[in-house]
């Protein structure tokens, strides 16, 4: 059973999500909150698999709540999905950087929301290749120059190559095709890179690839 926490200051939005999610045999809503501080408290108590987190809430917003959840080792199994009205919300990139596993716009179709919850619950990042290219390239192009870092020194050359392809938005299957590997081998390389770099999921791996200059926005056209 996938356990979900809803964090949104609009009661009607929460009611709609709750009704949809609870109608599924494999998903249950374990809590509802209206601000970020409550979200952190309930996340620590309930240890949900997924938090659907509104980015803009009064008081403690979704960004700060995501940062607190991402920084808590006891909540390493909690995956945050950011909810936003606009798909290029200025806070989304920062939310991914501090630990969110992906984002959804609020007018997402019900079937896509359900799929998103299941994808994130099993530990995958909710970043399609197209979204990755648009979102990260957009914000990375506005941000400061890549910082000098020795973080990537722990990776083999093949792992750096694979992280760069993750940063470009390629799936494991696409990486396998590009490098003439099996999908399982590509997935293993991605997993090892995540462990070595100490990142929670694929979303953070994408952000790190940009921040360190391994991938540059201009390369994506």
XYZ file of N, CA, C and O in Angstrom:
884
model
N 0.840 -1.196 0.000
C 0.000 0.000 0.000
C 0.881 1.255 0.000
O 1.787 1.382 0.816
N 0.621 2.151 -0.925
C 1.367 3.409 -1.003
C 0.686 4.439 -0.110
O -0.492 4.738 -0.282
N 1.441 4.985 0.831
C 0.885 5.914 1.810
C 1.237 7.345 1.406
O 2.405 7.671 1.184
N 0.210 8.194 1.316
C 0.391 9.546 0.781
C -0.035 10.600 1.802
O -1.063 10.457 2.469
N 0.758 11.661 1.910
C 0.421 12.826 2.720
C 0.119 13.987 1.786
O 0.877 14.247 0.846
N -0.989 14.683 2.026
C -1.381 15.836 1.219
C -1.060 17.122 1.958
O -1.461 17.299 3.113
N -0.343 18.030 1.307
C -0.016 19.325 1.916
C -0.421 20.432 0.955
O 0.257 20.683 -0.047
N -1.549 21.072 1.238
C -2.060 22.149 0.387
C -2.976 23.014 1.238
O -3.756 22.491 2.040
N -2.890 24.335 1.076
C -3.701 25.209 1.919
C -5.145 25.332 1.425
O -5.970 25.938 2.102
N -5.449 24.753 0.278
C -6.808 24.801 -0.244
C -7.537 23.485 0.057
O -7.186 22.427 -0.472
N -8.564 23.583 0.901
C -9.292 22.392 1.325
C -9.933 21.666 0.147
O -9.984 20.424 0.119
N -10.397 22.416 -0.835
C -11.055 21.796 -1.981
C -10.067 20.973 -2.795
O -10.397 19.887 -3.294
N -8.860 21.474 -2.937
C -7.815 20.740 -3.657
C -7.494 19.444 -2.922
O -7.410 18.366 -3.534
N -7.337 19.539 -1.605
C -7.035 18.337 -0.827
C -8.163 17.310 -0.946
O -7.919 16.107 -1.082
N -9.390 17.787 -0.907
C -10.541 16.874 -0.985
C -10.547 16.144 -2.321
O -10.835 14.930 -2.381
N -10.248 16.865 -3.392
C -10.214 16.235 -4.708
C -9.130 15.180 -4.812
O -9.368 14.072 -5.308
N -7.934 15.519 -4.319
C -6.840 14.555 -4.342
C -7.162 13.345 -3.462
O -6.903 12.203 -3.843
N -7.701 13.604 -2.278
C -8.009 12.514 -1.350
C -9.009 11.532 -1.960
O -8.827 10.314 -1.900
N -10.066 12.079 -2.568
C -11.084 11.230 -3.175
C -10.496 10.365 -4.281
O -10.769 9.158 -4.369
N -9.658 10.995 -5.118
C -9.041 10.257 -6.223
C -8.094 9.175 -5.723
O -8.168 8.010 -6.153
N -7.224 9.540 -4.799
C -6.207 8.597 -4.326
C -6.820 7.438 -3.538
O -6.431 6.277 -3.700
N -7.785 7.751 -2.692
C -8.403 6.702 -1.874
C -9.284 5.755 -2.677
O -9.682 4.695 -2.185
N -9.592 6.131 -3.909
C -10.395 5.245 -4.755
C -9.560 4.104 -5.337
O -10.108 3.153 -5.908
N -8.240 4.196 -5.190
C -7.344 3.171 -5.719
C -7.046 2.112 -4.662
O -6.881 2.431 -3.482
N -6.946 0.865 -5.082
C -6.718 -0.240 -4.144
C -5.339 -0.214 -3.506
O -5.156 -0.746 -2.410
N -4.373 0.402 -4.204
C -2.990 0.353 -3.719
C -2.496 1.665 -3.136
O -1.315 1.817 -2.849
N -3.395 2.642 -2.959
C -2.990 3.956 -2.446
C -3.928 4.375 -1.320
O -5.143 4.179 -1.411
N -3.373 4.963 -0.264
C -4.206 5.499 0.806
C -3.626 6.810 1.318
O -2.395 6.976 1.388
N -4.492 7.761 1.624
C -4.071 9.042 2.179
C -3.981 8.907 3.695
O -4.954 8.552 4.357
N -2.796 9.177 4.249
C -2.575 8.996 5.686
C -2.599 10.308 6.452
O -2.496 10.313 7.680
N -2.738 11.429 5.734
C -2.787 12.706 6.429
C -2.997 13.861 5.477
O -2.698 13.767 4.285
N -3.553 14.943 6.015
C -3.762 16.180 5.263
C -3.318 17.348 6.131
O -3.633 17.392 7.321
N -2.587 18.284 5.541
C -2.144 19.469 6.269
C -2.287 20.688 5.369
O -2.392 20.563 4.143
N -2.280 21.866 5.990
C -2.491 23.085 5.213
C -1.276 23.998 5.167
O -1.336 25.082 4.589
N -0.165 23.595 5.802
C 1.063 24.385 5.674
C 2.289 23.489 5.817
O 2.190 22.334 6.227
N 3.431 24.054 5.460
C 4.651 23.279 5.417
C 5.130 22.755 6.755
O 5.651 21.643 6.849
N 4.967 23.558 7.791
C 5.408 23.110 9.116
C 4.647 21.867 9.552
O 5.225 20.908 10.077
N 3.336 21.881 9.319
C 2.530 20.699 9.631
C 2.970 19.503 8.792
O 2.977 18.369 9.271
N 3.316 19.766 7.546
C 3.732 18.681 6.656
C 4.952 17.954 7.221
O 5.024 16.723 7.188
N 5.903 18.720 7.747
C 7.111 18.113 8.305
C 6.762 17.286 9.544
O 7.239 16.153 9.719
N 5.914 17.833 10.401
C 5.511 17.131 11.624
C 4.819 15.809 11.293
O 5.144 14.754 11.848
N 3.867 15.874 10.374
C 3.114 14.666 10.029
C 3.988 13.674 9.265
O 3.860 12.460 9.429
N 4.888 14.180 8.432
C 5.804 13.290 7.717
C 6.672 12.514 8.699
O 6.914 11.313 8.513
N 7.113 13.176 9.750
C 7.940 12.491 10.756
C 7.134 11.466 11.540
O 7.661 10.428 11.935
N 5.854 11.753 11.721
C 5.008 10.835 12.484
C 4.540 9.649 11.640
O 4.592 8.496 12.085
N 4.114 9.927 10.418
C 3.490 8.895 9.584
C 4.467 8.173 8.643
O 4.167 7.073 8.180
N 5.607 8.807 8.342
C 6.562 8.250 7.375
C 5.863 7.821 6.076
O 5.940 6.657 5.659
N 5.173 8.743 5.415
C 4.482 8.383 4.162
C 5.492 8.051 3.067
O 6.659 8.438 3.137
N 5.036 7.349 2.069
C 5.895 7.068 0.918
C 6.021 8.305 0.035
O 7.087 8.570 -0.534
N 4.930 9.049 -0.082
C 4.889 10.207 -0.976
C 4.206 11.378 -0.270
O 3.194 11.195 0.411
N 4.773 12.575 -0.433
C 4.119 13.804 0.009
C 3.794 14.627 -1.224
O 4.694 14.962 -2.003
N 2.522 14.929 -1.432
C 2.131 15.860 -2.484
C 2.132 17.244 -1.854
O 1.276 17.569 -1.036
N 3.120 18.054 -2.220
C 3.424 19.298 -1.517
C 3.166 20.527 -2.385
O 3.843 20.734 -3.405
N 2.211 21.347 -1.975
C 1.992 22.618 -2.663
C 3.206 23.510 -2.416
O 3.682 23.625 -1.286
N 3.724 24.142 -3.462
C 4.916 24.962 -3.311
C 4.616 26.273 -2.595
O 5.449 26.820 -1.878
N 3.392 26.796 -2.769
C 3.045 28.097 -2.195
C 1.964 27.928 -1.134
O 0.805 27.646 -1.458
N 2.360 28.079 0.113
C 1.423 28.007 1.238
C 1.769 29.102 2.226
O 2.933 29.503 2.335
N 0.791 29.617 2.954
C 1.089 30.631 3.975
C 1.920 30.036 5.096
O 1.903 28.824 5.314
N 2.653 30.872 5.802
C 3.504 30.361 6.869
C 4.722 29.696 6.260
O 5.409 30.271 5.420
N 4.989 28.475 6.669
C 6.100 27.714 6.108
C 5.685 27.165 4.760
O 4.737 26.385 4.662
N 6.374 27.583 3.697
C 5.950 27.156 2.364
C 6.484 25.762 2.023
O 7.235 25.146 2.782
N 6.082 25.284 0.846
C 6.454 23.940 0.439
C 7.932 23.769 0.203
O 8.483 22.683 0.397
N 8.609 24.828 -0.215
C 10.048 24.755 -0.444
C 10.799 24.493 0.848
O 11.650 23.598 0.922
N 10.476 25.248 1.897
C 11.141 25.057 3.187
C 10.802 23.691 3.772
O 11.664 23.016 4.345
N 9.550 23.276 3.629
C 9.155 21.961 4.138
C 9.922 20.856 3.412
O 10.383 19.884 4.039
N 10.076 21.007 2.109
C 10.830 20.012 1.329
C 12.277 19.978 1.780
O 12.888 18.912 1.902
N 12.846 21.147 2.047
C 14.231 21.219 2.520
C 14.383 20.475 3.850
O 15.337 19.708 4.036
N 13.439 20.667 4.754
C 13.523 20.013 6.073
C 13.376 18.499 5.946
O 14.082 17.731 6.612
N 12.460 18.070 5.099
C 12.262 16.627 4.906
C 13.490 16.015 4.241
O 13.978 14.955 4.646
N 14.029 16.706 3.242
C 15.197 16.198 2.540
C 16.436 16.121 3.412
O 17.320 15.295 3.175
N 16.505 16.973 4.434
C 17.679 17.011 5.302
C 17.583 16.049 6.488
O 18.556 15.881 7.225
N 16.437 15.414 6.661
C 16.222 14.535 7.813
C 16.522 13.090 7.420
O 15.786 12.489 6.637
N 17.601 12.501 7.959
C 17.966 11.126 7.599
C 16.847 10.119 7.884
O 16.729 9.102 7.188
N 16.041 10.402 8.895
C 14.970 9.468 9.239
C 13.841 9.495 8.208
O 12.965 8.620 8.215
N 13.861 10.492 7.328
C 12.822 10.607 6.305
C 13.368 10.302 4.914
O 12.819 10.732 3.899
N 14.432 9.511 4.856
C 15.060 9.205 3.562
C 14.123 8.429 2.638
O 14.298 8.444 1.415
N 13.136 7.753 3.212
C 12.190 7.000 2.396
C 10.968 7.789 1.986
O 10.069 7.266 1.328
N 10.929 9.062 2.378
C 9.787 9.928 2.053
C 10.107 10.711 0.777
O 11.107 11.420 0.712
N 9.259 10.588 -0.225
C 9.498 11.240 -1.518
C 8.508 12.389 -1.706
O 7.297 12.181 -1.636
N 9.046 13.571 -1.946
C 8.207 14.765 -2.099
C 7.964 15.058 -3.575
O 8.903 15.111 -4.377
N 6.692 15.251 -3.916
C 6.317 15.712 -5.253
C 5.740 17.117 -5.097
O 4.778 17.317 -4.356
N 6.348 18.073 -5.760
C 5.917 19.462 -5.674
C 4.692 19.692 -6.559
O 4.659 19.270 -7.716
N 3.700 20.366 -6.020
C 2.509 20.759 -6.774
C 2.605 22.250 -7.075
O 2.846 23.050 -6.175
N 2.442 22.608 -8.323
C 2.573 24.013 -8.707
C 1.532 24.369 -9.760
O 1.077 23.510 -10.513
N 1.163 25.615 -9.780
C 0.186 26.082 -10.767
C 0.823 26.237 -12.143
O 0.188 26.000 -13.161
N 2.103 26.612 -12.148
C 2.811 26.828 -13.407
C 3.973 25.852 -13.508
O 4.714 25.665 -12.548
N 4.149 25.250 -14.687
C 5.163 24.204 -14.793
C 6.597 24.725 -14.765
O 7.526 23.954 -14.621
N 6.785 26.042 -14.870
C 8.124 26.603 -14.711
C 8.152 27.570 -13.524
O 8.720 28.648 -13.585
N 7.511 27.173 -12.460
C 7.501 27.961 -11.238
C 8.940 28.237 -10.796
O 9.795 27.355 -10.831
N 9.208 29.473 -10.381
C 10.575 29.854 -10.022
C 11.145 29.047 -8.868
O 12.364 28.962 -8.697
N 10.291 28.423 -8.068
C 10.778 27.674 -6.911
C 11.020 26.195 -7.204
O 11.592 25.485 -6.388
N 10.569 25.723 -8.354
C 10.628 24.286 -8.616
C 12.059 23.778 -8.686
O 12.392 22.745 -8.101
N 12.930 24.503 -9.382
C 14.317 24.054 -9.499
C 14.967 23.952 -8.120
O 15.657 22.982 -7.812
N 14.732 24.955 -7.279
C 15.301 24.921 -5.927
C 14.735 23.750 -5.139
O 15.449 23.100 -4.376
N 13.453 23.461 -5.318
C 12.838 22.323 -4.613
C 13.498 21.012 -5.027
O 13.763 20.140 -4.189
N 13.781 20.873 -6.312
C 14.475 19.669 -6.776
C 15.867 19.599 -6.165
O 16.341 18.530 -5.775
N 16.524 20.732 -6.089
C 17.887 20.771 -5.545
C 17.933 20.313 -4.098
O 18.880 19.650 -3.668
N 16.906 20.669 -3.314
C 16.933 20.339 -1.888
C 16.239 19.016 -1.572
O 16.132 18.650 -0.411
N 15.790 18.303 -2.592
C 15.324 16.950 -2.295
C 14.019 16.486 -2.886
O 13.643 15.323 -2.698
N 13.284 17.343 -3.593
C 12.033 16.881 -4.198
C 12.331 15.862 -5.294
O 13.355 15.940 -5.968
N 11.426 14.916 -5.463
C 11.614 13.866 -6.468
C 10.984 14.216 -7.806
O 11.077 13.450 -8.757
N 10.317 15.357 -7.871
C 9.693 15.754 -9.121
C 8.612 16.787 -8.858
O 8.466 17.274 -7.741
N 7.862 17.106 -9.904
C 6.796 18.081 -9.715
C 5.636 17.796 -10.652
O 5.783 17.119 -11.671
N 4.467 18.292 -10.274
C 3.255 18.170 -11.077
C 2.555 19.517 -11.121
O 2.531 20.234 -10.120
N 1.991 19.849 -12.265
C 1.122 21.018 -12.298
C -0.247 20.584 -11.782
O -0.637 19.425 -11.915
N -0.966 21.527 -11.183
C -2.205 21.167 -10.492
C -3.330 20.729 -11.427
O -4.291 20.108 -10.980
N -3.217 21.065 -12.710
C -4.264 20.631 -13.630
C -3.910 19.319 -14.341
O -4.442 18.986 -15.391
N -2.978 18.572 -13.732
C -2.612 17.254 -14.255
C -3.846 16.351 -14.330
O -4.698 16.372 -13.435
N -3.932 15.551 -15.370
C -5.042 14.610 -15.502
C -4.983 13.585 -14.373
O -3.897 13.184 -13.942
N -6.149 13.144 -13.869
C -6.181 12.181 -12.752
C -5.318 10.948 -12.986
O -4.590 10.517 -12.083
N -5.371 10.373 -14.174
C -4.589 9.164 -14.425
C -3.098 9.452 -14.329
O -2.310 8.598 -13.880
N -2.685 10.667 -14.704
C -1.277 11.036 -14.618
C -0.848 11.245 -13.172
O 0.288 10.930 -12.803
N -1.730 11.781 -12.366
C -1.423 11.948 -10.946
C -1.216 10.587 -10.287
O -0.259 10.390 -9.530
N -2.100 9.650 -10.575
C -1.986 8.315 -9.992
C -0.688 7.636 -10.438
O 0.003 7.011 -9.630
N -0.380 7.788 -11.706
C 0.865 7.212 -12.209
C 2.069 7.857 -11.530
O 3.032 7.175 -11.168
N 2.002 9.170 -11.338
C 3.103 9.893 -10.703
C 3.349 9.395 -9.282
O 4.493 9.187 -8.869
N 2.283 9.193 -8.528
C 2.411 8.712 -7.154
C 3.090 7.340 -7.146
O 3.977 7.075 -6.329
N 2.700 6.491 -8.060
C 3.284 5.140 -8.105
C 4.750 5.173 -8.534
O 5.583 4.441 -7.983
N 5.063 6.037 -9.493
C 6.443 6.164 -9.968
C 7.359 6.634 -8.841
O 8.427 6.059 -8.601
N 6.943 7.671 -8.141
C 7.772 8.225 -7.076
C 7.861 7.273 -5.889
O 8.918 7.145 -5.257
N 6.781 6.572 -5.585
C 6.783 5.651 -4.450
C 7.797 4.527 -4.622
O 8.363 4.035 -3.641
N 8.044 4.140 -5.863
C 9.018 3.061 -6.073
C 10.453 3.585 -6.188
O 11.385 2.834 -6.471
N 10.630 4.906 -5.984
C 11.970 5.470 -5.904
C 12.481 6.141 -7.150
O 13.633 6.570 -7.204
N 11.640 6.246 -8.180
C 12.066 6.905 -9.403
C 11.739 8.398 -9.340
O 10.811 8.810 -8.660
N 12.498 9.185 -10.088
C 12.228 10.618 -10.141
C 11.126 10.900 -11.153
O 11.048 10.270 -12.196
N 10.281 11.848 -10.816
C 9.179 12.218 -11.696
C 9.640 13.328 -12.632
O 9.254 14.472 -12.518
N 10.509 12.955 -13.534
C 11.054 13.920 -14.489
C 11.129 13.242 -15.851
O 12.015 12.433 -16.098
N 10.204 13.548 -16.716
C 10.271 13.007 -18.062
C 11.418 13.684 -18.783
O 11.839 14.784 -18.412
N 11.967 13.049 -19.819
C 13.069 13.681 -20.553
C 12.737 15.094 -21.036
O 13.539 16.001 -20.901
N 11.539 15.290 -21.569
C 11.166 16.614 -22.055
C 11.112 17.640 -20.942
O 11.599 18.768 -21.084
N 10.531 17.263 -19.820
C 10.440 18.168 -18.679
C 11.827 18.465 -18.138
O 12.150 19.602 -17.794
N 12.671 17.454 -18.068
C 14.029 17.665 -17.575
C 14.754 18.697 -18.425
O 15.369 19.628 -17.923
N 14.673 18.544 -19.735
C 15.371 19.468 -20.619
C 14.869 20.900 -20.447
O 15.644 21.840 -20.333
N 13.553 21.053 -20.439
C 12.978 22.392 -20.344
C 13.253 23.029 -18.998
O 13.739 24.142 -18.896
N 12.916 22.310 -17.953
C 12.984 22.867 -16.609
C 14.409 23.182 -16.186
O 14.725 24.315 -15.830
N 15.280 22.183 -16.219
C 16.627 22.387 -15.710
C 17.428 23.320 -16.600
O 18.164 24.171 -16.123
N 17.267 23.197 -17.912
C 17.996 24.103 -18.793
C 17.547 25.541 -18.584
O 18.356 26.467 -18.579
N 16.256 25.732 -18.388
C 15.721 27.079 -18.172
C 16.340 27.732 -16.937
O 16.844 28.852 -16.975
N 16.341 27.008 -15.839
C 16.823 27.604 -14.597
C 18.340 27.615 -14.497
O 18.925 28.541 -13.946
N 18.962 26.593 -15.048
C 20.423 26.590 -15.023
C 20.981 27.734 -15.853
O 22.016 28.313 -15.535
N 20.284 28.092 -16.930
C 20.740 29.185 -17.775
C 20.631 30.527 -17.064
O 21.328 31.478 -17.404
N 19.770 30.600 -16.062
C 19.617 31.848 -15.311
C 20.538 31.910 -14.099
O 20.734 32.958 -13.516
N 21.038 30.763 -13.697
C 21.791 30.700 -12.448
C 23.249 31.075 -12.669
O 23.698 31.295 -13.791
N 23.989 31.080 -11.583
C 25.399 31.440 -11.651
C 26.187 30.373 -12.419
O 25.687 29.298 -12.699
N 27.426 30.682 -12.709
C 28.282 29.741 -13.415
C 28.474 28.474 -12.581
O 28.434 28.515 -11.342
N 28.690 27.322 -13.226
C 28.935 26.093 -12.465
C 30.087 26.295 -11.493
O 31.069 26.957 -11.801
N 29.945 25.731 -10.302
C 30.992 25.903 -9.307
C 32.065 24.829 -9.468
O 31.800 23.716 -9.909
N 33.294 25.213 -9.117
C 34.385 24.250 -9.151
C 34.158 23.229 -8.046
O 33.914 23.577 -6.903
N 34.199 21.977 -8.404
C 33.884 20.955 -7.428
C 34.673 19.681 -7.690
O 34.925 19.323 -8.839
N 35.069 19.036 -6.598
C 35.740 17.744 -6.715
C 34.765 16.600 -6.449
O 35.179 15.444 -6.378
N 33.480 16.943 -6.314
C 32.480 15.917 -6.037
C 32.504 14.798 -7.061
O 32.328 13.627 -6.734
N 32.714 15.169 -8.313
C 32.639 14.175 -9.383
C 33.884 13.293 -9.451
O 33.898 12.313 -10.196
N 34.925 13.623 -8.678
C 36.155 12.835 -8.709
C 35.943 11.408 -8.232
O 36.757 10.525 -8.539
N 34.882 11.177 -7.474
C 34.626 9.821 -6.962
C 34.058 8.913 -8.042
O 33.977 7.692 -7.860
N 33.679 9.489 -9.177
C 33.066 8.710 -10.245
C 34.103 8.214 -11.239
O 35.125 8.873 -11.483
N 33.836 7.061 -11.841
C 34.646 6.605 -12.955
C 34.270 7.439 -14.185
O 33.248 8.139 -14.193
N 35.086 7.362 -15.226
C 34.778 8.115 -16.443
C 33.452 7.657 -17.041
O 32.679 8.473 -17.554
N 33.179 6.363 -17.001
C 31.912 5.866 -17.527
C 30.739 6.398 -16.702
O 29.699 6.768 -17.252
N 30.921 6.461 -15.382
C 29.849 6.983 -14.532
C 29.603 8.468 -14.801
O 28.459 8.913 -14.825
N 30.677 9.225 -15.034
C 30.505 10.642 -15.383
C 29.731 10.774 -16.691
O 28.859 11.641 -16.830
N 30.065 9.913 -17.631
C 29.385 9.932 -18.923
C 27.895 9.656 -18.746
O 27.039 10.316 -19.347
N 27.593 8.717 -17.871
C 26.195 8.347 -17.644
C 25.452 9.446 -16.900
O 24.305 9.764 -17.225
N 26.102 10.063 -15.901
C 25.458 11.159 -15.177
C 25.167 12.317 -16.128
O 24.115 12.962 -16.038
N 26.070 12.578 -17.044
C 25.848 13.640 -18.029
C 24.616 13.339 -18.876
O 23.808 14.229 -19.172
N 24.437 12.083 -19.245
C 23.277 11.706 -20.046
C 21.990 11.785 -19.222
O 20.937 12.176 -19.738
N 22.067 11.450 -17.944
C 20.915 11.642 -17.054
C 20.566 13.127 -17.009
O 19.398 13.522 -17.065
N 21.589 13.960 -16.926
C 21.380 15.404 -16.891
C 20.741 15.943 -18.156
O 20.023 16.944 -18.123
N 20.986 15.279 -19.271
C 20.371 15.695 -20.531
C 18.923 15.220 -20.638
O 18.219 15.569 -21.583
N 18.510 14.402 -19.677
C 17.122 13.957 -19.669
C 16.886 12.580 -20.249
O 15.743 12.198 -20.497
N 17.945 11.801 -20.445
C 17.766 10.469 -21.011
C 17.331 9.475 -19.939
O 17.796 9.529 -18.790
N 16.455 8.570 -20.318
C 16.034 7.484 -19.436
C 17.111 6.402 -19.447
O 18.045 6.434 -20.264
N 16.990 5.414 -18.560
C 17.959 4.320 -18.546
C 17.983 3.582 -19.884
O 19.046 3.204 -20.381
N 16.814 3.367 -20.467
C 16.750 2.676 -21.758
C 17.448 3.485 -22.846
O 18.159 2.929 -23.695
N 17.254 4.810 -22.830
C 17.889 5.666 -23.833
C 19.397 5.714 -23.641
O 20.166 5.743 -24.609
N 19.835 5.730 -22.366
C 21.275 5.691 -22.078
C 21.866 4.388 -22.594
O 22.943 4.365 -23.205
N 21.157 3.295 -22.360
C 21.623 1.984 -22.818
C 21.788 1.964 -24.337
O 22.785 1.447 -24.864
N 20.824 2.543 -25.042
C 20.909 2.591 -26.504
C 22.071 3.462 -26.965
O 22.814 3.103 -27.883
N 22.240 4.610 -26.310
C 23.301 5.553 -26.701
C 24.688 4.920 -26.516
O 25.579 5.114 -27.355
N 24.869 4.195 -25.419
C 26.191 3.663 -25.080
C 26.357 2.180 -25.417
O 27.376 1.582 -25.085
N 25.339 1.617 -26.035
C 25.338 0.189 -26.399
C 25.561 -0.674 -25.157
O 26.505 -1.465 -25.077
N 24.687 -0.466 -24.177
C 24.698 -1.241 -22.938
C 23.334 -1.890 -22.775
O 22.376 -1.538 -23.459
N 23.243 -2.814 -21.833
C 21.923 -3.329 -21.480
C 21.264 -2.319 -20.550
O 21.961 -1.596 -19.822
N 19.930 -2.224 -20.551
C 19.247 -1.314 -19.622
C 19.620 -1.587 -18.169
O 19.736 -0.664 -17.361
N 19.817 -2.854 -17.820
C 20.178 -3.202 -16.440
C 21.544 -2.634 -16.075
O 21.752 -2.145 -14.952
N 22.469 -2.680 -17.022
C 23.808 -2.130 -16.766
C 23.747 -0.621 -16.617
O 24.398 -0.045 -15.733
N 22.964 0.022 -17.462
C 22.807 1.474 -17.355
C 22.223 1.842 -15.993
O 22.688 2.782 -15.335
N 21.203 1.101 -15.581
C 20.572 1.368 -14.287
C 21.561 1.182 -13.147
O 21.580 1.965 -12.193
N 22.415 0.156 -13.248
C 23.419 -0.098 -12.207
C 24.400 1.065 -12.119
O 24.750 1.522 -11.019
N 24.843 1.570 -13.261
C 25.766 2.710 -13.269
C 25.114 3.940 -12.628
O 25.753 4.661 -11.856
N 23.856 4.187 -12.963
C 23.149 5.335 -12.391
C 23.054 5.186 -10.871
O 23.312 6.127 -10.114
N 22.691 3.984 -10.417
C 22.543 3.737 -8.974
C 23.864 3.921 -8.242
O 23.908 4.522 -7.162
N 24.948 3.425 -8.820
C 26.268 3.566 -8.189
C 26.683 5.033 -8.111
O 27.240 5.473 -7.107
N 26.395 5.781 -9.163
C 26.732 7.207 -9.169
C 25.954 7.939 -8.080
O 26.504 8.801 -7.370
N 24.676 7.601 -7.919
C 23.859 8.234 -6.880
C 24.413 7.944 -5.499
O 24.490 8.836 -4.641
N 24.816 6.695 -5.275
C 25.362 6.311 -3.968
C 26.674 7.058 -3.700
O 26.889 7.623 -2.619
N 27.559 7.088 -4.678
C 28.852 7.751 -4.505
C 28.696 9.247 -4.251
O 29.449 9.841 -3.477
N 27.723 9.863 -4.909
C 27.526 11.304 -4.782
C 26.614 11.679 -3.626
O 26.453 12.862 -3.317
N 25.997 10.673 -3.001
C 25.150 10.936 -1.838
C 23.872 11.674 -2.163
O 23.402 12.488 -1.375
N 23.300 11.400 -3.339
C 22.044 12.058 -3.714
C 20.883 11.102 -3.504
O 21.028 9.886 -3.616
N 19.719 11.682 -3.216
C 18.558 10.873 -2.864
C 17.935 10.175 -4.063
O 17.460 9.055 -3.955
N 17.916 10.857 -5.190
C 17.262 10.257 -6.346
C 17.750 10.900 -7.636
O 18.637 11.759 -7.641
N 17.160 10.483 -8.714
C 17.580 10.904 -10.042
C 17.433 12.418 -10.237
O 18.228 13.041 -10.954
N 16.411 13.000 -9.633
C 16.201 14.438 -9.778
C 17.409 15.221 -9.271
O 17.884 16.164 -9.918
N 17.921 14.843 -8.110
C 19.086 15.532 -7.572
C 20.330 15.272 -8.414
O 21.220 16.117 -8.515
N 20.387 14.100 -9.030
C 21.512 13.790 -9.902
C 21.523 14.740 -11.105
O 22.580 15.225 -11.525
N 20.341 15.020 -11.639
C 20.226 15.966 -12.754
C 20.717 17.349 -12.335
O 21.510 17.985 -13.035
N 20.253 17.811 -11.189
C 20.639 19.140 -10.715
C 22.149 19.217 -10.504
O 22.799 20.199 -10.893
N 22.723 18.184 -9.902
C 24.169 18.172 -9.641
C 24.952 18.213 -10.948
O 25.997 18.877 -11.035
N 24.454 17.537 -11.970
C 25.134 17.533 -13.269
C 25.240 18.950 -13.823
O 26.259 19.322 -14.435
N 24.223 19.769 -13.597
C 24.248 21.152 -14.060
C 25.110 22.029 -13.163
O 25.889 22.856 -13.633
N 24.956 21.848 -11.861
C 25.680 22.714 -10.934
C 27.188 22.563 -11.059
O 27.931 23.518 -10.851
N 27.643 21.377 -11.375
C 29.078 21.127 -11.474
C 29.615 21.361 -12.884
O 30.818 21.220 -13.131
N 28.728 21.705 -13.812
C 29.167 21.970 -15.172
C 29.357 20.735 -16.024
O 29.826 20.819 -17.159
N 28.985 19.551 -15.490
C 29.094 18.330 -16.287
C 28.181 18.412 -17.503
O 28.497 17.915 -18.579
N 27.039 19.062 -17.322
C 26.125 19.353 -18.423
C 25.884 20.850 -18.416
O 25.685 21.439 -17.363
N 25.894 21.455 -19.592
C 25.636 22.891 -19.689
C 24.387 23.116 -20.523
O 24.169 22.447 -21.528
N 23.560 24.083 -20.112
C 22.287 24.310 -20.796
C 22.409 24.497 -22.297
O 21.576 24.040 -23.049
N 23.467 25.154 -22.745
C 23.622 25.426 -24.162
C 23.705 24.165 -25.016
O 23.367 24.172 -26.196
N 24.141 23.060 -24.377
C 24.272 21.830 -25.128
C 22.923 21.286 -25.577
O 22.833 20.483 -26.490
N 21.872 21.723 -24.900
C 20.569 21.173 -25.193
C 19.860 21.953 -26.295
O 18.769 21.619 -26.696
N 20.479 22.982 -26.781
C 19.855 23.778 -27.847
C 18.776 24.633 -27.271
O 17.742 24.805 -27.852
